[in-house]
mmCIF file with all atom_site columns, C-alpha atoms in Angstrom:
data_model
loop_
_atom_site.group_PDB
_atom_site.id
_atom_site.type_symbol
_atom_site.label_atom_id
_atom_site.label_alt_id
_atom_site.label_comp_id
_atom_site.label_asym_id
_atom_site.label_entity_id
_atom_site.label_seq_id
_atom_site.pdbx_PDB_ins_code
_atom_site.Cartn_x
_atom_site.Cartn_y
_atom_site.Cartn_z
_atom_site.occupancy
_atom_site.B_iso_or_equiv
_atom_site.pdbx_formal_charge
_atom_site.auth_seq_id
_atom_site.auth_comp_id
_atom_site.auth_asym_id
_atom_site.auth_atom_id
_atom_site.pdbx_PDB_model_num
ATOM 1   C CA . UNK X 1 1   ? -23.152 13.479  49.010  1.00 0.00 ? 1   UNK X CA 1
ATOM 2   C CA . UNK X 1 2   ? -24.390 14.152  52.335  1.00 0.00 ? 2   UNK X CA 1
ATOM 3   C CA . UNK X 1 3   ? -28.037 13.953  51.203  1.00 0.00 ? 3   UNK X CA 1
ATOM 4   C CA . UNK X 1 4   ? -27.425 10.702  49.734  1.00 0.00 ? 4   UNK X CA 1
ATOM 5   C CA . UNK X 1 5   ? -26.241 9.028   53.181  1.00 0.00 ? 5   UNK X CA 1
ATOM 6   C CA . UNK X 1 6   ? -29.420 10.777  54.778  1.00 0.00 ? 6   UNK X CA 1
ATOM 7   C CA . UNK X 1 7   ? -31.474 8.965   51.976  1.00 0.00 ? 7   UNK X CA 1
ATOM 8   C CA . UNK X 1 8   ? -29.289 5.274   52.262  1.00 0.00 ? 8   UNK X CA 1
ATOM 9   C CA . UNK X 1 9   ? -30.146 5.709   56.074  1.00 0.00 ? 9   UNK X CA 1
ATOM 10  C CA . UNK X 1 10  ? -33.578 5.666   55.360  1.00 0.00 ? 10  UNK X CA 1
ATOM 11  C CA . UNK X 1 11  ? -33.616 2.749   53.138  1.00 0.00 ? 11  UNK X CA 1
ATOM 12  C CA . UNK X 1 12  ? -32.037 0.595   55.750  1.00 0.00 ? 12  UNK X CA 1
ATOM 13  C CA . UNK X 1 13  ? -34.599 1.786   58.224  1.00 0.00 ? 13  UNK X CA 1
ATOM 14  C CA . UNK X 1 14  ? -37.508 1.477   55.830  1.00 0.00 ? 14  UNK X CA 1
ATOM 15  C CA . UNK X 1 15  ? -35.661 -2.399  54.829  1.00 0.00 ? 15  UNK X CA 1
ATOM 16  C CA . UNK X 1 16  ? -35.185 -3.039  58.902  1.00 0.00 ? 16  UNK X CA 1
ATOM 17  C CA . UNK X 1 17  ? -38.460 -1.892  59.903  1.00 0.00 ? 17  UNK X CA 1
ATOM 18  C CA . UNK X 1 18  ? -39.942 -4.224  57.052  1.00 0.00 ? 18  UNK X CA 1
ATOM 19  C CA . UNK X 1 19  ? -38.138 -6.851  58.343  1.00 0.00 ? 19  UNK X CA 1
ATOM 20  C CA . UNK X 1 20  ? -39.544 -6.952  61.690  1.00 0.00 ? 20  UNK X CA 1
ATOM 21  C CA . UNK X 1 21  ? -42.787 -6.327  60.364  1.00 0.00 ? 21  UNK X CA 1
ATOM 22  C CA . UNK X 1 22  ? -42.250 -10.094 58.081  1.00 0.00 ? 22  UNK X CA 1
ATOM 23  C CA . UNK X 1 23  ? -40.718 -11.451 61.022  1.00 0.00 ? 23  UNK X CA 1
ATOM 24  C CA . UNK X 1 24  ? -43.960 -10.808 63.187  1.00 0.00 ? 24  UNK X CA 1
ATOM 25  C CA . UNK X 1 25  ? -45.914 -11.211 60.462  1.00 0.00 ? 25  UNK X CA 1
ATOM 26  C CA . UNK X 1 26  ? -44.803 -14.345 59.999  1.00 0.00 ? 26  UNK X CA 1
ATOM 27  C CA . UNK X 1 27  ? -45.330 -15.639 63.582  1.00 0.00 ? 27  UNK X CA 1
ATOM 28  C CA . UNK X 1 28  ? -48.472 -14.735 63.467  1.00 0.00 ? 28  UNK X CA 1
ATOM 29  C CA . UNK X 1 29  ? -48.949 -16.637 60.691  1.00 0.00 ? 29  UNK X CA 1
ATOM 30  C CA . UNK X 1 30  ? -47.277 -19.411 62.262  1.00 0.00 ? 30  UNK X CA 1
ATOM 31  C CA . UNK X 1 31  ? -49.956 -18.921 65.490  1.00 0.00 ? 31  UNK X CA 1
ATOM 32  C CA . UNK X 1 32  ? -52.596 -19.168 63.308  1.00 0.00 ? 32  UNK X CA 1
ATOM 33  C CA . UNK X 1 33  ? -51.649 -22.186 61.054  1.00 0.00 ? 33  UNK X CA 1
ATOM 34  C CA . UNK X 1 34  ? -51.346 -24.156 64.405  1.00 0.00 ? 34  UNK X CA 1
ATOM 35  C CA . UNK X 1 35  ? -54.651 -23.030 65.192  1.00 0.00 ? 35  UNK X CA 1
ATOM 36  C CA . UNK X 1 36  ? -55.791 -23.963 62.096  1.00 0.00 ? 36  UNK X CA 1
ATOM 37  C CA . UNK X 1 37  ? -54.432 -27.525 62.375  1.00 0.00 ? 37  UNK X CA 1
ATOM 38  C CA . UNK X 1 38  ? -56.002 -28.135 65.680  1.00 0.00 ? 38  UNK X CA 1
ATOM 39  C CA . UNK X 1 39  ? -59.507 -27.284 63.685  1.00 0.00 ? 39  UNK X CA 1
ATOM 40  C CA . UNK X 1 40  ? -58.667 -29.370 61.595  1.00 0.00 ? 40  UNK X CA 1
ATOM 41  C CA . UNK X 1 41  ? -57.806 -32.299 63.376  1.00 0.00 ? 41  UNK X CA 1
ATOM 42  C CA . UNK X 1 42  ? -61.001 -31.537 66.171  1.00 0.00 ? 42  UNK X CA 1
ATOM 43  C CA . UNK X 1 43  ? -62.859 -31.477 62.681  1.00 0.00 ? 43  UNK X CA 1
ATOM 44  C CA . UNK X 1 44  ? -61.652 -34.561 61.257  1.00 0.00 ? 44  UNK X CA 1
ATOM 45  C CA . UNK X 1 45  ? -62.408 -36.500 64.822  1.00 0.00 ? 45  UNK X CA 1
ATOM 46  C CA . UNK X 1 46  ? -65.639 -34.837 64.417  1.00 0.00 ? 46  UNK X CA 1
ATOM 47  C CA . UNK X 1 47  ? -66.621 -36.252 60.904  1.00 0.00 ? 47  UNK X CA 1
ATOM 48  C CA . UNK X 1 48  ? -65.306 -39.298 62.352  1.00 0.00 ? 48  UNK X CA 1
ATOM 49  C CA . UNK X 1 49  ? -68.028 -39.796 64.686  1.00 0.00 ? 49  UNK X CA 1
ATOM 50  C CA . UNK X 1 50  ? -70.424 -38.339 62.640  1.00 0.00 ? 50  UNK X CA 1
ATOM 51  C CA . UNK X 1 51  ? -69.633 -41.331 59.897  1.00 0.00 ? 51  UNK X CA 1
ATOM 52  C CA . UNK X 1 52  ? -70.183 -44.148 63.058  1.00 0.00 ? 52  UNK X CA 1
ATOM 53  C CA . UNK X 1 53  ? -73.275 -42.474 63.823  1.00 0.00 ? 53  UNK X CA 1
ATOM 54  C CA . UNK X 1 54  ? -74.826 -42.363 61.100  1.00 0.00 ? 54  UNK X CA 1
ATOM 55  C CA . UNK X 1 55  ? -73.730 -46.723 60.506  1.00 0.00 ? 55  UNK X CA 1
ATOM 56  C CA . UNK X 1 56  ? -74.970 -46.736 63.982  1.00 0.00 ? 56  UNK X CA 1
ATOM 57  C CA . UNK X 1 57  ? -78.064 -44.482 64.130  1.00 0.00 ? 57  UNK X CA 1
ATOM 58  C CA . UNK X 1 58  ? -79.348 -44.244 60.914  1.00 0.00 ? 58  UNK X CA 1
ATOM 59  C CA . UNK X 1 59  ? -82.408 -42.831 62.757  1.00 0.00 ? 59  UNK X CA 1
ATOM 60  C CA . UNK X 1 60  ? -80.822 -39.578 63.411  1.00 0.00 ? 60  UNK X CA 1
ATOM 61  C CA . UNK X 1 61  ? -79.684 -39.313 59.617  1.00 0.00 ? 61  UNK X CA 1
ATOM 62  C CA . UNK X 1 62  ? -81.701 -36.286 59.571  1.00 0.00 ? 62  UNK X CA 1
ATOM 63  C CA . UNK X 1 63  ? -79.567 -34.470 62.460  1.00 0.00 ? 63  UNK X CA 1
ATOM 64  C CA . UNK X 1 64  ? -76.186 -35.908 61.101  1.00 0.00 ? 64  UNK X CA 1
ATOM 65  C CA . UNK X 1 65  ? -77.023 -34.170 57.618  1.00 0.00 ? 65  UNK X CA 1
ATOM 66  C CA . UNK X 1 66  ? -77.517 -31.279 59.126  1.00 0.00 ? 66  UNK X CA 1
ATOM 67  C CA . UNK X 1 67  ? -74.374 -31.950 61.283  1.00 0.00 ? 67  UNK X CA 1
ATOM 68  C CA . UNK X 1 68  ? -72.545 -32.415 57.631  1.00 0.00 ? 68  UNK X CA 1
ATOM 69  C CA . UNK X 1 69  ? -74.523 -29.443 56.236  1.00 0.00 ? 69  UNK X CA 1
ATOM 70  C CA . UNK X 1 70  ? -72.785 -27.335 59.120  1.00 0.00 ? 70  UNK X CA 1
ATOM 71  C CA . UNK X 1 71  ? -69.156 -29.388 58.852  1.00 0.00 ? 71  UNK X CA 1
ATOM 72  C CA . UNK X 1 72  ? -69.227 -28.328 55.522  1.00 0.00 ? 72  UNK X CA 1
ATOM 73  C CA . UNK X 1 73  ? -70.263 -24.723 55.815  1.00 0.00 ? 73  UNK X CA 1
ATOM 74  C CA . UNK X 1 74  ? -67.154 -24.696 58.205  1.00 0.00 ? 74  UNK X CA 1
ATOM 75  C CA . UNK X 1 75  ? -65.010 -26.240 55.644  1.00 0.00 ? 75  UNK X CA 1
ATOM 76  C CA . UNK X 1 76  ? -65.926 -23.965 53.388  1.00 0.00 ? 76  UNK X CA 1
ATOM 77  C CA . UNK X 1 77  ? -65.327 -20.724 55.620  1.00 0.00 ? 77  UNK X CA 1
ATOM 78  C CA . UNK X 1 78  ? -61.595 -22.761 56.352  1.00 0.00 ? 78  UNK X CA 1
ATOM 79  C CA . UNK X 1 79  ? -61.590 -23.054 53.058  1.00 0.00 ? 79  UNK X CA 1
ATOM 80  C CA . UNK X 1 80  ? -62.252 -19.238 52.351  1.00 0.00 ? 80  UNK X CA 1
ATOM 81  C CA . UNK X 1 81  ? -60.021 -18.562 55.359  1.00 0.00 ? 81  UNK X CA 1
ATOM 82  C CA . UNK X 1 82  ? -56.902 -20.297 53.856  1.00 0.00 ? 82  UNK X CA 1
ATOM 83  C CA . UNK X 1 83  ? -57.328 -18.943 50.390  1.00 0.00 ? 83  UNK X CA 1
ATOM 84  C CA . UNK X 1 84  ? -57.235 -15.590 52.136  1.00 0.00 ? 84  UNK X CA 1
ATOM 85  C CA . UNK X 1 85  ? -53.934 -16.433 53.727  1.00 0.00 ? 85  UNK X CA 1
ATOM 86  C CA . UNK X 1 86  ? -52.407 -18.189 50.586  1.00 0.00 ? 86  UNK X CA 1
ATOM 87  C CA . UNK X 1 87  ? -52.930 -14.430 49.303  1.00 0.00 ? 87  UNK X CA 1
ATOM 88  C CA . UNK X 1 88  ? -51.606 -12.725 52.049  1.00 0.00 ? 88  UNK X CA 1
ATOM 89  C CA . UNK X 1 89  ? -48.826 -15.031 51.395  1.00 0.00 ? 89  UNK X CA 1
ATOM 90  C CA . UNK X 1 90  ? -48.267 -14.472 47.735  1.00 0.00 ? 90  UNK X CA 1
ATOM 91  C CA . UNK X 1 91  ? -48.297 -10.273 48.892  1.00 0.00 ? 91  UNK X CA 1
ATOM 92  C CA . UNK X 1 92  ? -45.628 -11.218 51.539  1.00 0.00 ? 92  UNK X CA 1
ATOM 93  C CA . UNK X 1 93  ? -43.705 -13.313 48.733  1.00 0.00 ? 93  UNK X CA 1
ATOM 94  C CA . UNK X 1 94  ? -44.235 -9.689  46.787  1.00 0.00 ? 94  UNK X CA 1
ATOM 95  C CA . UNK X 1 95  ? -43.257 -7.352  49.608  1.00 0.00 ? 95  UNK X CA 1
ATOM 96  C CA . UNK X 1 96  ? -39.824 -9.893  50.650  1.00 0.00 ? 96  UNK X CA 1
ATOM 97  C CA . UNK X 1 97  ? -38.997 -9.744  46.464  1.00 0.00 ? 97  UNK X CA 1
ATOM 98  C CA . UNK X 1 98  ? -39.195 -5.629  46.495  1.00 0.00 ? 98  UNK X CA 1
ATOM 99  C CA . UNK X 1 99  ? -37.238 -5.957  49.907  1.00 0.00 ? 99  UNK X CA 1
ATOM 100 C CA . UNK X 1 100 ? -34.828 -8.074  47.783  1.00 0.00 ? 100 UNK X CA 1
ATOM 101 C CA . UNK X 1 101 ? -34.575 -5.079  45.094  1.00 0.00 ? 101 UNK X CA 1
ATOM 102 C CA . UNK X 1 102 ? -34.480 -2.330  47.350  1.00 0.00 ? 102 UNK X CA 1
ATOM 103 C CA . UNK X 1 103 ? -31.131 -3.903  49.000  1.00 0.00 ? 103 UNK X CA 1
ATOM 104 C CA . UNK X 1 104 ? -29.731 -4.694  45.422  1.00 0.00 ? 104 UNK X CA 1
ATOM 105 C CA . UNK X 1 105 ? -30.413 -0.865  44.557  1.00 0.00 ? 105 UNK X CA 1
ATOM 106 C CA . UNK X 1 106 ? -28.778 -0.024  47.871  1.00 0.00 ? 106 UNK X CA 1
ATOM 107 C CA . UNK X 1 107 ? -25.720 -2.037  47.069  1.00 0.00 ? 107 UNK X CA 1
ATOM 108 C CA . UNK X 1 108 ? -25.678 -0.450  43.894  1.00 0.00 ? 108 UNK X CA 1
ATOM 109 C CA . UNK X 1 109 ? -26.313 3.387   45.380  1.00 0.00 ? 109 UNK X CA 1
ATOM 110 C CA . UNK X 1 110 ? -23.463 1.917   47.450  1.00 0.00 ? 110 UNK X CA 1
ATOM 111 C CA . UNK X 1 111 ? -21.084 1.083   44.439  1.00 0.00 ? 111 UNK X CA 1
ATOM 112 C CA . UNK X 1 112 ? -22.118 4.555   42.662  1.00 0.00 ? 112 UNK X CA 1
ATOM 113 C CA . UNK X 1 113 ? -20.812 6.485   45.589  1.00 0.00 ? 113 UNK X CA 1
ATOM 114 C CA . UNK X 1 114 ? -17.679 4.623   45.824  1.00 0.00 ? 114 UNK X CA 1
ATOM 115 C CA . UNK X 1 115 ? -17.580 4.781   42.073  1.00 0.00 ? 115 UNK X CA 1
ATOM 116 C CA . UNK X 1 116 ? -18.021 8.575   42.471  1.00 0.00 ? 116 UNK X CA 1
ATOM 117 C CA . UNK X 1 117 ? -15.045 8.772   45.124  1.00 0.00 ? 117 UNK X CA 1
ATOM 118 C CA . UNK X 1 118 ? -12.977 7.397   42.832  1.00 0.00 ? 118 UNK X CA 1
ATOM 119 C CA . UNK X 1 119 ? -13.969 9.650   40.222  1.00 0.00 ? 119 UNK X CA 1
ATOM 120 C CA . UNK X 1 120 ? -13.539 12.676  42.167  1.00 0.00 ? 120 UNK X CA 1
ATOM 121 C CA . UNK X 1 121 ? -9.931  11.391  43.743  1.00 0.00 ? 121 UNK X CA 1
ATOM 122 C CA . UNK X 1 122 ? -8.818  11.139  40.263  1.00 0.00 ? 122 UNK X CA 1
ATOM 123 C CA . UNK X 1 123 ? -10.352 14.532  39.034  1.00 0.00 ? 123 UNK X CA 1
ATOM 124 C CA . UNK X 1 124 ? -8.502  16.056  41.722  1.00 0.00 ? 124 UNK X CA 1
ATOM 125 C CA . UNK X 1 125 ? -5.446  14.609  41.210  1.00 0.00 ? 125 UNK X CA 1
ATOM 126 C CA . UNK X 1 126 ? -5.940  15.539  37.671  1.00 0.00 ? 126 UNK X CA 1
ATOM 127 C CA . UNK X 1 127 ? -6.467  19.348  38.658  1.00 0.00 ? 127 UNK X CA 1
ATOM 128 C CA . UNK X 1 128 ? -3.600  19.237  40.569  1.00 0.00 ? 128 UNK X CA 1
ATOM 129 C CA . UNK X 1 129 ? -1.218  17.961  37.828  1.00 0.00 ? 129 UNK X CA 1
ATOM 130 C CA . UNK X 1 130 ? -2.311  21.068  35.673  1.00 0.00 ? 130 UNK X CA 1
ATOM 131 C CA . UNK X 1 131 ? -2.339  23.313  38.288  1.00 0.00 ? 131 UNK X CA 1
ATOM 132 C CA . UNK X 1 132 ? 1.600   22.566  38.627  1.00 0.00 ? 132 UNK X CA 1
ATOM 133 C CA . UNK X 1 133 ? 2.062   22.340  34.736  1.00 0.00 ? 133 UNK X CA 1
ATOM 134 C CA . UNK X 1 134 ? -0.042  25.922  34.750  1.00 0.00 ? 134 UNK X CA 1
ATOM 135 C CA . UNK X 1 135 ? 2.547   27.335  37.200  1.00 0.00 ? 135 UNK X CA 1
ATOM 136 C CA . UNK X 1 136 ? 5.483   25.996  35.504  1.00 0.00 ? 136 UNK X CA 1
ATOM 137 C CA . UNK X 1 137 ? 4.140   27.386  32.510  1.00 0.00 ? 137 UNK X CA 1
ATOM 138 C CA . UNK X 1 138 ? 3.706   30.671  34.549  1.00 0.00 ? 138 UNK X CA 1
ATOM 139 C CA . UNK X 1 139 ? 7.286   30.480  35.795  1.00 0.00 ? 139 UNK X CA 1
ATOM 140 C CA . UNK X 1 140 ? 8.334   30.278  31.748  1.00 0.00 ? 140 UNK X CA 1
ATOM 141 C CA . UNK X 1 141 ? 6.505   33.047  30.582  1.00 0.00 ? 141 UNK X CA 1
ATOM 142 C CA . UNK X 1 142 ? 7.592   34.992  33.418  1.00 0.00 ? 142 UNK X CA 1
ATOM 143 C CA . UNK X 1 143 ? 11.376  34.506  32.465  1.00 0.00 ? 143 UNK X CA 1
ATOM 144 C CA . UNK X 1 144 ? 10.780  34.819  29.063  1.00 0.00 ? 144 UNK X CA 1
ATOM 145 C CA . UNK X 1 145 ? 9.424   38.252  29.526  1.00 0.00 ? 145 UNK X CA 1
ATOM 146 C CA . UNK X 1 146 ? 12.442  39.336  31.386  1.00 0.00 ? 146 UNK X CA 1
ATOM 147 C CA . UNK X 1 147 ? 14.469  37.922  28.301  1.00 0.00 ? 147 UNK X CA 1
ATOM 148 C CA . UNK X 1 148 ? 12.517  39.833  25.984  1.00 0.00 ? 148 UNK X CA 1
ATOM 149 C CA . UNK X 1 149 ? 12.580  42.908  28.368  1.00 0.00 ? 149 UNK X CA 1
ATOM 150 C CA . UNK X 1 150 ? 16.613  42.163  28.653  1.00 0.00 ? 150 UNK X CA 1
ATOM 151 C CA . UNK X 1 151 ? 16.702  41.773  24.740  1.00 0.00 ? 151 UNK X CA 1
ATOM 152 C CA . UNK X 1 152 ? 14.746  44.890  23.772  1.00 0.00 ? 152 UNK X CA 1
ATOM 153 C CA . UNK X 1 153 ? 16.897  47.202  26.047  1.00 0.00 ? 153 UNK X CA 1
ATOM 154 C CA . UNK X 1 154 ? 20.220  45.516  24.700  1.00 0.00 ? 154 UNK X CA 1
ATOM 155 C CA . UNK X 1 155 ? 18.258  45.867  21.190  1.00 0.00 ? 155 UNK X CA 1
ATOM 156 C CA . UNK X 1 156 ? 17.361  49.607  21.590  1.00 0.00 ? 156 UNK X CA 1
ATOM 157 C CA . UNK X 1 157 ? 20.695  50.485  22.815  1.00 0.00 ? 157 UNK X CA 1
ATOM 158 C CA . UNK X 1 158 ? 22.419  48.597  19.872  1.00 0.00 ? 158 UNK X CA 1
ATOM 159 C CA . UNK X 1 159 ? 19.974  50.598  17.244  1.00 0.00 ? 159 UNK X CA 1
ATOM 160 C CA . UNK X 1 160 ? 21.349  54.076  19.621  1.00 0.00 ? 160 UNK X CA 1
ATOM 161 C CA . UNK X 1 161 ? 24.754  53.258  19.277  1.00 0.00 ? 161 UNK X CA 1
ATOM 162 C CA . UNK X 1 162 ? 24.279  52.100  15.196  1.00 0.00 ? 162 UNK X CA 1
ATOM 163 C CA . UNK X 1 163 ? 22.450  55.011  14.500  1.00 0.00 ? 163 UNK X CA 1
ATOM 164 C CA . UNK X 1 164 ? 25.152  57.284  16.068  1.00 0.00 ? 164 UNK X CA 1
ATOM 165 C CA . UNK X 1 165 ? 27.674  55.487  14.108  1.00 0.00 ? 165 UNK X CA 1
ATOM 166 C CA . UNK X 1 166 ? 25.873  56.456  11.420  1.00 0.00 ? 166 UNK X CA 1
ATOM 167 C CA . UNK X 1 167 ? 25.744  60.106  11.972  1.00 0.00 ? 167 UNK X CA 1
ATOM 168 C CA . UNK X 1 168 ? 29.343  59.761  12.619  1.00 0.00 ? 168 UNK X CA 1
ATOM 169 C CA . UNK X 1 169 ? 29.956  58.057  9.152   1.00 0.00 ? 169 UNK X CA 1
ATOM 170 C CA . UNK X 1 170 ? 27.862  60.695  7.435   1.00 0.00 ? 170 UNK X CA 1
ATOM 171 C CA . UNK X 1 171 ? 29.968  63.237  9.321   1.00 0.00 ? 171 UNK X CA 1
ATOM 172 C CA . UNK X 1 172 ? 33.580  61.836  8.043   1.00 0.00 ? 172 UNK X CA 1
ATOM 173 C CA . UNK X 1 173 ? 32.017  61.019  4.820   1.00 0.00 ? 173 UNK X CA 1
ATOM 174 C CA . UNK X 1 174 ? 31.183  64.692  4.448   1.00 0.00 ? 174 UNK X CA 1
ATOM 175 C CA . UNK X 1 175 ? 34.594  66.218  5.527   1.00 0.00 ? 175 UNK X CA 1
ATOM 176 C CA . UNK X 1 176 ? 36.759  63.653  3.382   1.00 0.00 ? 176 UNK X CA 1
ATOM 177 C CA . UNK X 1 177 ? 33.975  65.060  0.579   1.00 0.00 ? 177 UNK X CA 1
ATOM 178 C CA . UNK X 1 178 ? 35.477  68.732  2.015   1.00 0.00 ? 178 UNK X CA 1
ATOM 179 C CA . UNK X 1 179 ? 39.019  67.809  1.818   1.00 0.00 ? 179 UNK X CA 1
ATOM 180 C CA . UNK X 1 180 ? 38.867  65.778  -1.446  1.00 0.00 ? 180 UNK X CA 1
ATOM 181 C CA . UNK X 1 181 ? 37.105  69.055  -3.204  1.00 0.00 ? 181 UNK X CA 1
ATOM 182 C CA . UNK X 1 182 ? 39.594  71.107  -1.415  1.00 0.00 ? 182 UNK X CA 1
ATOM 183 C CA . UNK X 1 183 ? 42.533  68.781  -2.868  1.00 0.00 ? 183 UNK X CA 1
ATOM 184 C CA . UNK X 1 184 ? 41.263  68.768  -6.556  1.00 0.00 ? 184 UNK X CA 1
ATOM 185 C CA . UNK X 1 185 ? 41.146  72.789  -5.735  1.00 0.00 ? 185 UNK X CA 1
ATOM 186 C CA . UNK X 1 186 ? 44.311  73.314  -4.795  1.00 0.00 ? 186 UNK X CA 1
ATOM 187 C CA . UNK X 1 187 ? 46.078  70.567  -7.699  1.00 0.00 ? 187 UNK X CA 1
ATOM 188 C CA . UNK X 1 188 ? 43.879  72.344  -10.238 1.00 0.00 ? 188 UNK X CA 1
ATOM 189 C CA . UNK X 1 189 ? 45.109  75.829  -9.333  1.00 0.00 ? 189 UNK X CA 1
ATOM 190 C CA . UNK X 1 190 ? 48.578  74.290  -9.018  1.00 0.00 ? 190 UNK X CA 1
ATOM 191 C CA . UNK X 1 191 ? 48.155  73.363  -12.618 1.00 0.00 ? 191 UNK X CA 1
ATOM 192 C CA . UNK X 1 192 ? 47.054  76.544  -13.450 1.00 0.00 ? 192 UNK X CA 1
ATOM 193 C CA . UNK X 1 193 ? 49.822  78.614  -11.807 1.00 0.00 ? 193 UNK X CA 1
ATOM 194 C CA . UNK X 1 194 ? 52.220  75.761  -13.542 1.00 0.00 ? 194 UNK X CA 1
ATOM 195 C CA . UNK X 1 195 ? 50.356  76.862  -17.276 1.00 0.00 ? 195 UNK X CA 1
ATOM 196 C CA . UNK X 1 196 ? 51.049  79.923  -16.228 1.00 0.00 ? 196 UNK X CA 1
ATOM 197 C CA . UNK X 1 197 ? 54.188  80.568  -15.608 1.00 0.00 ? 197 UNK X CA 1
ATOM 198 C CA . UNK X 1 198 ? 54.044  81.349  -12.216 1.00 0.00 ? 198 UNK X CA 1
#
């Protein structure tokens, strides 16, 4: 970001420094165009008295012909001189239309950044938000794991205390076995002693 301010800095230098560079242009231009004008107008005084010497002195026809041969070489290098400006004109009309773009492509370097801001801002914000789900979600599992560590001790202690009921089942099981084989002993010799006789 920072080398994108360094590089809109020196756009608007480049676009101020071509600015004062169309400005003085531009008077000089001026300078000469008034220049230019007063040729013109010494010019068209001179071709004036050319034409009412030569109704006047038609003797010195020769001299004013050579007098018009001249004017018009000098028109002609005017001539040459202002088709020269007209195109340094049209490449100032060039150079003010790419000043025009490079300001619209600041402008829009301008909107990108703020566009980018804005972007950023809400990426942030958006980083944030799961950041605090991510740490509720921490929080959760944390819990949960003490449940589950609270649920497998209360589970392993239930399976101790069902599996000594167990052995404790097996062990009643087996003496009532004892005693009821012990019974049927005793009412069968009983029996027998009744058969007997004794």
């Amino acid at each position: 970001m920072q080398q994108t301010y360094e590089q809109l800095n020196g756009i608007k230098g480049h676009l101020n420094n071509v600015e004062n560079i169309n400005l003085e242009y531009q008077k000089k231009l001026f300078n000469q165009n008034e220049l230019l004008i007063k040729e013109k107008k010494i010019l068209e005084i001179f071709l004036q008295e050319i034409e009412e010497s030569m109704l006047q002195m038609t003797e010195q026809y020769k001299e004013l012909a050579e007098q018009t041969k001249e004017r018009d070489r000098k028109i002609e290098h005017l001539n040459n001189l202002i088709k020269i400006k007209d195109e340094e004109i049209e490449q100032l009309k060039k150079e003010i239309e790419e000043l025009q773009l490079n300001r619209i492509e600041l402008n829009n370097i301008k909107l990108n950044n703020e566009q980018l801001n804005i972007d950023y801002e809400n990426i942030k914000a958006d980083r944030d938000g799961l950041q605090t789900q991510l740490n509720e979600f921490e929080r959760i599992i944390l819990q949960m794991t003490e449940q589950y560590k609270l649920l497998a001790n209360q589970t392993y202690e239930r399976d101790k205390k069902i599996e000594q009921l167990m052995l404790e089942i097996k062990t009643m099981e087996s003496k009532i076995e004892e005693k009821t084989r012990a019974f049927e002993e005793e009412k069968l010799k009983v029996w027998w002693d009744k058969l007997l006789g004794n």
